[in-house]
JSON list of C-alpha atoms in Angstrom, two decimals:
[
{"chain": "A", "resi": 13, "resn": "VAL", "atom": "CA", "xyz": [51.79, -53.93, -13.80]},
{"chain": "A", "resi": 14, "resn": "HIS", "atom": "CA", "xyz": [52.87, -51.95, -10.73]},
{"chain": "A", "resi": 15, "resn": "GLU", "atom": "CA", "xyz": [55.91, -51.97, -8.46]},
{"chain": "A", "resi": 16, "resn": "VAL", "atom": "CA", "xyz": [55.68, -52.04, -4.67]},
{"chain": "A", "resi": 17, "resn": "PHE", "atom": "CA", "xyz": [58.52, -51.49, -2.21]},
{"chain": "A", "resi": 18, "resn": "GLU", "atom": "CA", "xyz": [59.56, -52.50, 1.27]},
{"chain": "A", "resi": 19, "resn": "ARG", "atom": "CA", "xyz": [58.80, -50.03, 4.03]},
{"chain": "A", "resi": 20, "resn": "ALA", "atom": "CA", "xyz": [61.10, -47.05, 4.55]},
{"chain": "A", "resi": 21, "resn": "ASP", "atom": "CA", "xyz": [63.57, -46.91, 7.46]},
{"chain": "A", "resi": 22, "resn": "ASP", "atom": "CA", "xyz": [60.91, -45.19, 9.58]},
{"chain": "A", "resi": 23, "resn": "ARG", "atom": "CA", "xyz": [58.43, -47.92, 8.54]},
{"chain": "A", "resi": 24, "resn": "THR", "atom": "CA", "xyz": [56.25, -45.57, 6.53]},
{"chain": "A", "resi": 25, "resn": "VAL", "atom": "CA", "xyz": [54.73, -46.79, 3.28]},
{"chain": "A", "resi": 26, "resn": "VAL", "atom": "CA", "xyz": [56.77, -46.09, 0.15]},
{"chain": "A", "resi": 27, "resn": "PRO", "atom": "CA", "xyz": [54.24, -45.17, -2.58]},
{"chain": "A", "resi": 28, "resn": "PRO", "atom": "CA", "xyz": [54.05, -47.73, -5.38]},
{"chain": "A", "resi": 29, "resn": "VAL", "atom": "CA", "xyz": [55.15, -46.92, -8.91]},
{"chain": "A", "resi": 30, "resn": "TYR", "atom": "CA", "xyz": [52.01, -47.36, -10.97]},
{"chain": "A", "resi": 31, "resn": "GLY", "atom": "CA", "xyz": [51.70, -48.76, -14.47]},
{"chain": "A", "resi": 32, "resn": "LEU", "atom": "CA", "xyz": [49.74, -46.21, -16.50]},
{"chain": "A", "resi": 33, "resn": "THR", "atom": "CA", "xyz": [48.62, -48.43, -19.38]},
{"chain": "A", "resi": 34, "resn": "LEU", "atom": "CA", "xyz": [47.69, -52.05, -19.97]},
{"chain": "A", "resi": 35, "resn": "GLU", "atom": "CA", "xyz": [50.49, -54.43, -20.91]},
{"chain": "A", "resi": 36, "resn": "ASN", "atom": "CA", "xyz": [50.21, -55.80, -24.45]},
{"chain": "A", "resi": 37, "resn": "LEU", "atom": "CA", "xyz": [51.86, -59.22, -24.40]},
{"chain": "A", "resi": 38, "resn": "ASP", "atom": "CA", "xyz": [52.74, -60.98, -27.65]},
{"chain": "A", "resi": 39, "resn": "PRO", "atom": "CA", "xyz": [51.36, -64.54, -28.10]},
{"chain": "A", "resi": 40, "resn": "ASP", "atom": "CA", "xyz": [54.52, -66.25, -26.80]},
{"chain": "A", "resi": 41, "resn": "ALA", "atom": "CA", "xyz": [54.59, -64.06, -23.71]},
{"chain": "A", "resi": 42, "resn": "MET", "atom": "CA", "xyz": [50.88, -64.59, -23.09]},
{"chain": "A", "resi": 43, "resn": "ASP", "atom": "CA", "xyz": [51.30, -68.37, -23.37]},
{"chain": "A", "resi": 44, "resn": "ALA", "atom": "CA", "xyz": [54.22, -68.28, -20.93]},
{"chain": "A", "resi": 45, "resn": "MET", "atom": "CA", "xyz": [52.22, -66.19, -18.45]},
{"chain": "A", "resi": 46, "resn": "ARG", "atom": "CA", "xyz": [49.23, -68.51, -18.72]},
{"chain": "A", "resi": 47, "resn": "ASN", "atom": "CA", "xyz": [51.41, -71.59, -18.28]},
{"chain": "A", "resi": 48, "resn": "ARG", "atom": "CA", "xyz": [53.03, -70.16, -15.12]},
{"chain": "A", "resi": 49, "resn": "ILE", "atom": "CA", "xyz": [49.64, -69.46, -13.58]},
{"chain": "A", "resi": 50, "resn": "VAL", "atom": "CA", "xyz": [48.12, -72.83, -14.52]},
{"chain": "A", "resi": 51, "resn": "ALA", "atom": "CA", "xyz": [51.16, -74.74, -13.24]},
{"chain": "A", "resi": 52, "resn": "ALA", "atom": "CA", "xyz": [51.02, -72.87, -9.93]},
{"chain": "A", "resi": 53, "resn": "ILE", "atom": "CA", "xyz": [47.30, -73.28, -9.34]},
{"chain": "A", "resi": 54, "resn": "ALA", "atom": "CA", "xyz": [47.45, -76.96, -10.30]},
{"chain": "A", "resi": 55, "resn": "SER", "atom": "CA", "xyz": [49.98, -77.66, -7.53]},
{"chain": "A", "resi": 56, "resn": "PRO", "atom": "CA", "xyz": [48.05, -79.44, -4.74]},
{"chain": "A", "resi": 57, "resn": "ALA", "atom": "CA", "xyz": [50.80, -78.83, -2.18]},
{"chain": "A", "resi": 58, "resn": "LYS", "atom": "CA", "xyz": [51.18, -75.13, -2.85]},
{"chain": "A", "resi": 59, "resn": "CYS", "atom": "CA", "xyz": [47.66, -74.00, -3.78]},
{"chain": "A", "resi": 60, "resn": "LEU", "atom": "CA", "xyz": [44.58, -74.03, -1.57]},
{"chain": "A", "resi": 61, "resn": "GLN", "atom": "CA", "xyz": [40.99, -72.86, -1.83]},
{"chain": "A", "resi": 62, "resn": "MET", "atom": "CA", "xyz": [40.48, -70.18, 0.80]},
{"chain": "A", "resi": 63, "resn": "THR", "atom": "CA", "xyz": [37.64, -68.50, 2.64]},
{"chain": "A", "resi": 64, "resn": "ILE", "atom": "CA", "xyz": [37.01, -64.86, 1.75]},
{"chain": "A", "resi": 65, "resn": "SER", "atom": "CA", "xyz": [37.01, -62.98, 5.05]},
{"chain": "A", "resi": 66, "resn": "SER", "atom": "CA", "xyz": [37.29, -59.32, 4.01]},
{"chain": "A", "resi": 67, "resn": "THR", "atom": "CA", "xyz": [34.68, -57.74, 1.74]},
{"chain": "A", "resi": 68, "resn": "GLY", "atom": "CA", "xyz": [34.56, -54.12, 2.86]},
{"chain": "A", "resi": 69, "resn": "THR", "atom": "CA", "xyz": [35.24, -51.01, 0.82]},
{"chain": "A", "resi": 70, "resn": "GLU", "atom": "CA", "xyz": [38.64, -51.22, -0.90]},
{"chain": "A", "resi": 71, "resn": "SER", "atom": "CA", "xyz": [39.04, -54.89, 0.08]},
{"chain": "A", "resi": 72, "resn": "MET", "atom": "CA", "xyz": [40.56, -57.13, -2.58]},
{"chain": "A", "resi": 73, "resn": "CYS", "atom": "CA", "xyz": [37.26, -58.95, -3.06]},
{"chain": "A", "resi": 74, "resn": "GLU", "atom": "CA", "xyz": [35.43, -55.66, -3.60]},
{"chain": "A", "resi": 75, "resn": "LEU", "atom": "CA", "xyz": [38.09, -54.45, -6.03]},
{"chain": "A", "resi": 76, "resn": "ALA", "atom": "CA", "xyz": [37.95, -57.76, -7.91]},
{"chain": "A", "resi": 77, "resn": "SER", "atom": "CA", "xyz": [34.19, -57.45, -8.36]},
{"chain": "A", "resi": 78, "resn": "GLN", "atom": "CA", "xyz": [34.71, -53.99, -9.86]},
{"chain": "A", "resi": 79, "resn": "LEU", "atom": "CA", "xyz": [37.61, -54.96, -12.14]},
{"chain": "A", "resi": 80, "resn": "LEU", "atom": "CA", "xyz": [35.54, -57.42, -14.17]},
{"chain": "A", "resi": 81, "resn": "ASP", "atom": "CA", "xyz": [33.14, -54.90, -15.68]},
{"chain": "A", "resi": 82, "resn": "ILE", "atom": "CA", "xyz": [35.19, -51.82, -16.39]},
{"chain": "A", "resi": 83, "resn": "ASP", "atom": "CA", "xyz": [36.83, -50.15, -19.38]},
{"chain": "A", "resi": 84, "resn": "GLU", "atom": "CA", "xyz": [40.59, -50.20, -19.97]},
{"chain": "A", "resi": 85, "resn": "GLN", "atom": "CA", "xyz": [41.38, -46.88, -18.34]},
{"chain": "A", "resi": 86, "resn": "GLY", "atom": "CA", "xyz": [39.16, -47.69, -15.39]},
{"chain": "A", "resi": 87, "resn": "PHE", "atom": "CA", "xyz": [40.93, -51.05, -15.04]},
{"chain": "A", "resi": 88, "resn": "VAL", "atom": "CA", "xyz": [44.33, -49.35, -14.91]},
{"chain": "A", "resi": 89, "resn": "GLU", "atom": "CA", "xyz": [43.17, -46.86, -12.29]},
{"chain": "A", "resi": 90, "resn": "LYS", "atom": "CA", "xyz": [41.35, -49.45, -10.17]},
{"chain": "A", "resi": 91, "resn": "SER", "atom": "CA", "xyz": [44.35, -51.81, -10.28]},
{"chain": "A", "resi": 92, "resn": "GLN", "atom": "CA", "xyz": [46.43, -48.98, -8.81]},
{"chain": "A", "resi": 93, "resn": "ARG", "atom": "CA", "xyz": [44.24, -49.26, -5.72]},
{"chain": "A", "resi": 94, "resn": "VAL", "atom": "CA", "xyz": [45.25, -52.93, -5.58]},
{"chain": "A", "resi": 95, "resn": "ALA", "atom": "CA", "xyz": [48.89, -51.83, -5.46]},
{"chain": "A", "resi": 96, "resn": "ASP", "atom": "CA", "xyz": [48.06, -49.45, -2.62]},
{"chain": "A", "resi": 97, "resn": "LEU", "atom": "CA", "xyz": [46.39, -52.29, -0.73]},
{"chain": "A", "resi": 98, "resn": "LEU", "atom": "CA", "xyz": [49.47, -54.50, -1.05]},
{"chain": "A", "resi": 99, "resn": "ALA", "atom": "CA", "xyz": [51.80, -51.67, 0.03]},
{"chain": "A", "resi": 100, "resn": "LEU", "atom": "CA", "xyz": [49.70, -51.11, 3.16]},
{"chain": "A", "resi": 101, "resn": "ALA", "atom": "CA", "xyz": [49.64, -54.85, 3.94]},
{"chain": "A", "resi": 102, "resn": "GLN", "atom": "CA", "xyz": [53.44, -55.07, 3.89]},
{"chain": "A", "resi": 103, "resn": "ARG", "atom": "CA", "xyz": [53.83, -53.75, 7.43]},
{"chain": "A", "resi": 104, "resn": "SER", "atom": "CA", "xyz": [57.32, -55.08, 8.16]},
{"chain": "A", "resi": 105, "resn": "ARG", "atom": "CA", "xyz": [60.58, -53.93, 6.62]},
{"chain": "A", "resi": 106, "resn": "ILE", "atom": "CA", "xyz": [61.65, -57.54, 6.20]},
{"chain": "A", "resi": 107, "resn": "ILE", "atom": "CA", "xyz": [58.93, -58.04, 3.57]},
{"chain": "A", "resi": 108, "resn": "PRO", "atom": "CA", "xyz": [60.55, -57.39, 0.18]},
{"chain": "A", "resi": 109, "resn": "GLY", "atom": "CA", "xyz": [59.08, -55.28, -2.55]},
{"chain": "A", "resi": 110, "resn": "GLY", "atom": "CA", "xyz": [58.31, -56.66, -5.98]},
{"chain": "A", "resi": 111, "resn": "ILE", "atom": "CA", "xyz": [56.25, -56.44, -9.12]},
{"chain": "A", "resi": 112, "resn": "LEU", "atom": "CA", "xyz": [52.47, -56.66, -8.84]},
{"chain": "A", "resi": 113, "resn": "ILE", "atom": "CA", "xyz": [50.54, -57.98, -11.84]},
{"chain": "A", "resi": 114, "resn": "VAL", "atom": "CA", "xyz": [46.75, -57.60, -11.90]},
{"chain": "A", "resi": 115, "resn": "PHE", "atom": "CA", "xyz": [44.87, -59.54, -14.55]},
{"chain": "A", "resi": 116, "resn": "THR", "atom": "CA", "xyz": [41.47, -60.88, -15.59]},
{"chain": "A", "resi": 117, "resn": "GLY", "atom": "CA", "xyz": [40.68, -64.10, -17.38]},
{"chain": "A", "resi": 118, "resn": "SER", "atom": "CA", "xyz": [38.44, -67.13, -17.37]},
{"chain": "A", "resi": 119, "resn": "SER", "atom": "CA", "xyz": [38.64, -70.79, -16.40]},
{"chain": "A", "resi": 120, "resn": "GLY", "atom": "CA", "xyz": [36.65, -73.98, -16.43]},
{"chain": "A", "resi": 121, "resn": "VAL", "atom": "CA", "xyz": [33.76, -75.33, -18.49]},
{"chain": "A", "resi": 122, "resn": "PRO", "atom": "CA", "xyz": [31.48, -73.50, -18.61]},
{"chain": "A", "resi": 123, "resn": "LYS", "atom": "CA", "xyz": [33.80, -70.55, -18.34]},
{"chain": "A", "resi": 124, "resn": "LYS", "atom": "CA", "xyz": [33.90, -68.55, -15.14]},
{"chain": "A", "resi": 125, "resn": "ARG", "atom": "CA", "xyz": [35.37, -65.08, -15.03]},
{"chain": "A", "resi": 126, "resn": "LEU", "atom": "CA", "xyz": [38.25, -64.42, -12.67]},
{"chain": "A", "resi": 127, "resn": "VAL", "atom": "CA", "xyz": [40.51, -61.70, -11.33]},
{"chain": "A", "resi": 128, "resn": "GLY", "atom": "CA", "xyz": [44.05, -62.57, -10.32]},
{"chain": "A", "resi": 129, "resn": "VAL", "atom": "CA", "xyz": [47.04, -60.90, -8.71]},
{"chain": "A", "resi": 130, "resn": "ILE", "atom": "CA", "xyz": [50.66, -61.98, -8.78]},
{"chain": "A", "resi": 131, "resn": "LYS", "atom": "CA", "xyz": [53.38, -60.63, -6.55]},
{"chain": "A", "resi": 132, "resn": "ALA", "atom": "CA", "xyz": [56.74, -61.52, -8.08]},
{"chain": "A", "resi": 133, "resn": "GLU", "atom": "CA", "xyz": [60.16, -60.72, -6.68]},
{"chain": "A", "resi": 134, "resn": "VAL", "atom": "CA", "xyz": [62.82, -59.87, -9.23]},
{"chain": "A", "resi": 135, "resn": "HIS", "atom": "CA", "xyz": [66.05, -61.82, -9.57]},
{"chain": "A", "resi": 136, "resn": "THR", "atom": "CA", "xyz": [69.06, -61.97, -11.87]},
{"chain": "A", "resi": 137, "resn": "GLY", "atom": "CA", "xyz": [70.12, -64.31, -14.63]},
{"chain": "A", "resi": 138, "resn": "PHE", "atom": "CA", "xyz": [71.71, -64.67, -18.02]},
{"chain": "A", "resi": 139, "resn": "THR", "atom": "CA", "xyz": [70.44, -64.93, -21.57]},
{"chain": "A", "resi": 140, "resn": "ARG", "atom": "CA", "xyz": [72.35, -66.21, -24.56]},
{"chain": "A", "resi": 141, "resn": "GLU", "atom": "CA", "xyz": [72.77, -63.97, -27.59]},
{"chain": "A", "resi": 142, "resn": "SER", "atom": "CA", "xyz": [74.70, -64.24, -30.81]},
{"chain": "A", "resi": 143, "resn": "THR", "atom": "CA", "xyz": [77.28, -61.67, -31.87]},
{"chain": "A", "resi": 144, "resn": "GLU", "atom": "CA", "xyz": [78.65, -62.20, -35.37]},
{"chain": "A", "resi": 145, "resn": "GLY", "atom": "CA", "xyz": [77.74, -65.85, -35.14]},
{"chain": "A", "resi": 146, "resn": "THR", "atom": "CA", "xyz": [79.42, -66.34, -31.75]},
{"chain": "A", "resi": 147, "resn": "PRO", "atom": "CA", "xyz": [77.26, -67.13, -28.69]},
{"chain": "A", "resi": 148, "resn": "VAL", "atom": "CA", "xyz": [77.71, -64.66, -25.81]},
{"chain": "A", "resi": 149, "resn": "LEU", "atom": "CA", "xyz": [76.07, -64.29, -22.42]},
{"chain": "A", "resi": 150, "resn": "ARG", "atom": "CA", "xyz": [74.14, -61.18, -21.44]},
{"chain": "A", "resi": 151, "resn": "PHE", "atom": "CA", "xyz": [73.50, -60.49, -17.75]},
{"chain": "A", "resi": 152, "resn": "LEU", "atom": "CA", "xyz": [69.93, -59.49, -16.87]},
{"chain": "A", "resi": 153, "resn": "LYS", "atom": "CA", "xyz": [69.14, -57.75, -13.59]},
{"chain": "A", "resi": 154, "resn": "ASN", "atom": "CA", "xyz": [65.35, -57.70, -13.40]},
{"chain": "A", "resi": 155, "resn": "LEU", "atom": "CA", "xyz": [63.97, -61.13, -14.23]},
{"chain": "A", "resi": 156, "resn": "LEU", "atom": "CA", "xyz": [60.66, -62.38, -12.92]},
{"chain": "A", "resi": 157, "resn": "LEU", "atom": "CA", "xyz": [58.28, -65.30, -13.44]},
{"chain": "A", "resi": 158, "resn": "THR", "atom": "CA", "xyz": [60.90, -67.51, -15.06]},
{"chain": "A", "resi": 159, "resn": "ALA", "atom": "CA", "xyz": [60.15, -71.23, -15.18]},
{"chain": "A", "resi": 160, "resn": "GLN", "atom": "CA", "xyz": [62.58, -71.93, -12.31]},
{"chain": "A", "resi": 161, "resn": "ALA", "atom": "CA", "xyz": [61.67, -68.94, -10.17]},
{"chain": "A", "resi": 162, "resn": "ARG", "atom": "CA", "xyz": [59.85, -69.63, -6.90]},
{"chain": "A", "resi": 163, "resn": "LEU", "atom": "CA", "xyz": [59.67, -66.04, -5.75]},
{"chain": "A", "resi": 164, "resn": "TYR", "atom": "CA", "xyz": [56.03, -65.34, -6.46]},
{"chain": "A", "resi": 165, "resn": "LYS", "atom": "CA", "xyz": [52.59, -65.58, -4.90]},
{"chain": "A", "resi": 166, "resn": "ILE", "atom": "CA", "xyz": [49.18, -65.68, -6.58]},
{"chain": "A", "resi": 167, "resn": "GLY", "atom": "CA", "xyz": [45.68, -64.85, -5.45]},
{"chain": "A", "resi": 168, "resn": "LEU", "atom": "CA", "xyz": [42.63, -65.72, -7.56]},
{"chain": "A", "resi": 169, "resn": "PHE", "atom": "CA", "xyz": [39.04, -64.56, -7.16]},
{"chain": "A", "resi": 170, "resn": "ILE", "atom": "CA", "xyz": [36.63, -66.57, -9.34]},
{"chain": "A", "resi": 171, "resn": "GLU", "atom": "CA", "xyz": [33.09, -65.45, -10.09]},
{"chain": "A", "resi": 172, "resn": "ASP", "atom": "CA", "xyz": [31.08, -68.63, -9.58]},
{"chain": "A", "resi": 173, "resn": "GLU", "atom": "CA", "xyz": [27.79, -66.91, -10.28]},
{"chain": "A", "resi": 174, "resn": "SER", "atom": "CA", "xyz": [26.50, -63.41, -10.73]},
{"chain": "A", "resi": 175, "resn": "SER", "atom": "CA", "xyz": [26.29, -61.83, -7.30]},
{"chain": "A", "resi": 176, "resn": "GLY", "atom": "CA", "xyz": [23.69, -59.29, -8.43]},
{"chain": "A", "resi": 177, "resn": "ASP", "atom": "CA", "xyz": [22.52, -57.39, -5.38]},
{"chain": "A", "resi": 178, "resn": "GLN", "atom": "CA", "xyz": [23.81, -60.11, -3.05]},
{"chain": "A", "resi": 179, "resn": "THR", "atom": "CA", "xyz": [26.33, -59.15, -0.40]},
{"chain": "A", "resi": 180, "resn": "LEU", "atom": "CA", "xyz": [29.93, -60.15, -1.09]},
{"chain": "A", "resi": 181, "resn": "PRO", "atom": "CA", "xyz": [31.44, -62.72, -0.99]},
{"chain": "A", "resi": 182, "resn": "HIS", "atom": "CA", "xyz": [28.27, -64.38, -2.35]},
{"chain": "A", "resi": 183, "resn": "GLY", "atom": "CA", "xyz": [29.00, -65.81, -5.79]},
{"chain": "A", "resi": 184, "resn": "TRP", "atom": "CA", "xyz": [32.79, -65.78, -5.39]},
{"chain": "A", "resi": 185, "resn": "SER", "atom": "CA", "xyz": [35.46, -68.32, -4.52]},
{"chain": "A", "resi": 186, "resn": "ALA", "atom": "CA", "xyz": [39.13, -67.65, -3.78]},
{"chain": "A", "resi": 187, "resn": "TYR", "atom": "CA", "xyz": [42.43, -69.49, -4.17]},
{"chain": "A", "resi": 188, "resn": "LEU", "atom": "CA", "xyz": [45.93, -68.89, -2.86]},
{"chain": "A", "resi": 189, "resn": "TYR", "atom": "CA", "xyz": [49.24, -70.06, -4.32]},
{"chain": "A", "resi": 190, "resn": "ASP", "atom": "CA", "xyz": [52.31, -69.59, -2.14]},
{"chain": "A", "resi": 191, "resn": "GLU", "atom": "CA", "xyz": [55.60, -71.46, -2.47]},
{"chain": "A", "resi": 192, "resn": "THR", "atom": "CA", "xyz": [55.93, -71.50, 1.32]},
{"chain": "A", "resi": 193, "resn": "LEU", "atom": "CA", "xyz": [52.81, -73.66, 1.68]},
{"chain": "A", "resi": 194, "resn": "SER", "atom": "CA", "xyz": [53.28, -77.37, 2.33]},
{"chain": "A", "resi": 195, "resn": "LEU", "atom": "CA", "xyz": [51.01, -80.35, 2.94]},
{"chain": "A", "resi": 196, "resn": "ARG", "atom": "CA", "xyz": [52.22, -80.56, 6.55]},
{"chain": "A", "resi": 197, "resn": "ASN", "atom": "CA", "xyz": [52.14, -76.83, 7.21]},
{"chain": "A", "resi": 198, "resn": "ARG", "atom": "CA", "xyz": [49.28, -74.99, 5.56]},
{"chain": "A", "resi": 199, "resn": "TYR", "atom": "CA", "xyz": [50.04, -72.00, 7.78]},
{"chain": "A", "resi": 200, "resn": "GLY", "atom": "CA", "xyz": [53.51, -71.45, 6.36]},
{"chain": "A", "resi": 201, "resn": "ALA", "atom": "CA", "xyz": [52.03, -69.05, 3.81]},
{"chain": "A", "resi": 202, "resn": "ALA", "atom": "CA", "xyz": [52.79, -65.35, 4.14]},
{"chain": "A", "resi": 203, "resn": "LEU", "atom": "CA", "xyz": [50.16, -63.89, 6.48]},
{"chain": "A", "resi": 204, "resn": "TYR", "atom": "CA", "xyz": [50.54, -60.35, 5.11]},
{"chain": "A", "resi": 205, "resn": "PHE", "atom": "CA", "xyz": [49.73, -61.62, 1.60]},
{"chain": "A", "resi": 206, "resn": "TYR", "atom": "CA", "xyz": [46.71, -63.85, 2.12]},
{"chain": "A", "resi": 207, "resn": "GLU", "atom": "CA", "xyz": [45.12, -62.07, 5.09]},
{"chain": "A", "resi": 208, "resn": "GLY", "atom": "CA", "xyz": [46.34, -58.48, 5.04]},
{"chain": "A", "resi": 209, "resn": "PHE", "atom": "CA", "xyz": [46.31, -58.06, 1.26]},
{"chain": "A", "resi": 210, "resn": "LEU", "atom": "CA", "xyz": [43.86, -60.59, -0.19]},
{"chain": "A", "resi": 211, "resn": "GLY", "atom": "CA", "xyz": [41.46, -60.72, 2.75]},
{"chain": "A", "resi": 212, "resn": "MET", "atom": "CA", "xyz": [41.47, -64.53, 2.88]},
{"chain": "A", "resi": 213, "resn": "GLN", "atom": "CA", "xyz": [41.49, -67.09, 5.67]},
{"chain": "A", "resi": 214, "resn": "PHE", "atom": "CA", "xyz": [42.17, -70.83, 5.72]},
{"chain": "A", "resi": 215, "resn": "PRO", "atom": "CA", "xyz": [38.93, -72.83, 5.68]},
{"chain": "A", "resi": 216, "resn": "GLU", "atom": "CA", "xyz": [37.81, -74.66, 8.81]},
{"chain": "A", "resi": 217, "resn": "SER", "atom": "CA", "xyz": [38.41, -78.07, 7.22]},
{"chain": "A", "resi": 218, "resn": "SER", "atom": "CA", "xyz": [42.06, -77.16, 6.62]},
{"chain": "A", "resi": 219, "resn": "ARG", "atom": "CA", "xyz": [42.52, -76.11, 10.23]},
{"chain": "A", "resi": 220, "resn": "SER", "atom": "CA", "xyz": [41.06, -79.43, 11.42]},
{"chain": "A", "resi": 221, "resn": "GLU", "atom": "CA", "xyz": [43.34, -81.35, 9.07]},
{"chain": "A", "resi": 222, "resn": "GLU", "atom": "CA", "xyz": [46.36, -79.41, 10.34]},
{"chain": "A", "resi": 223, "resn": "ARG", "atom": "CA", "xyz": [45.53, -80.35, 13.96]},
{"chain": "A", "resi": 224, "resn": "ARG", "atom": "CA", "xyz": [45.33, -84.03, 13.01]},
{"chain": "A", "resi": 225, "resn": "VAL", "atom": "CA", "xyz": [48.64, -83.92, 11.16]},
{"chain": "A", "resi": 226, "resn": "GLY", "atom": "CA", "xyz": [50.33, -82.12, 14.02]}
]
């Protein structure tokens, strides 16, 4: 988990604050995280399979291919490069900062390995606690990924087959979740996130469909 920031007043990159260890989530937290991701990716209006357009050194696709087969310390250090990539992609001061979560997992039958990234903006809210048997409200300043929150974006890179010595993106597929996507406007998604950061483009079929709808 890393934190990225909006650009400084002079539009220079503000260095991210890096997480230095892996997060150890308890079972309830892990289930909640998994449910958020599955619900987002299962949304046909907000999630779309994309074309991988950037595969050079330090591209997100290249970093994803390295994150799958690496030890814990290497994963932490390599995921810091992901945070750097996002910070560089956020070229405008109107783009807010947020929390960046980098994770690995698997999906499908048979299972396919995947690398995912979530950019989540923090918000505020309340939690209920009990003091001497009386319910009280506690104000929380830094909430993210709550069930009602819409302030997050997800990129997934799925290893469809071992790429071996093949040139990237061979053997990989990519998916984008963005709340600003819609069935009528596939191009409402944040350009800095899917193109500048993830190195993705909308597939040709989607562009043709958008012209017909328009």
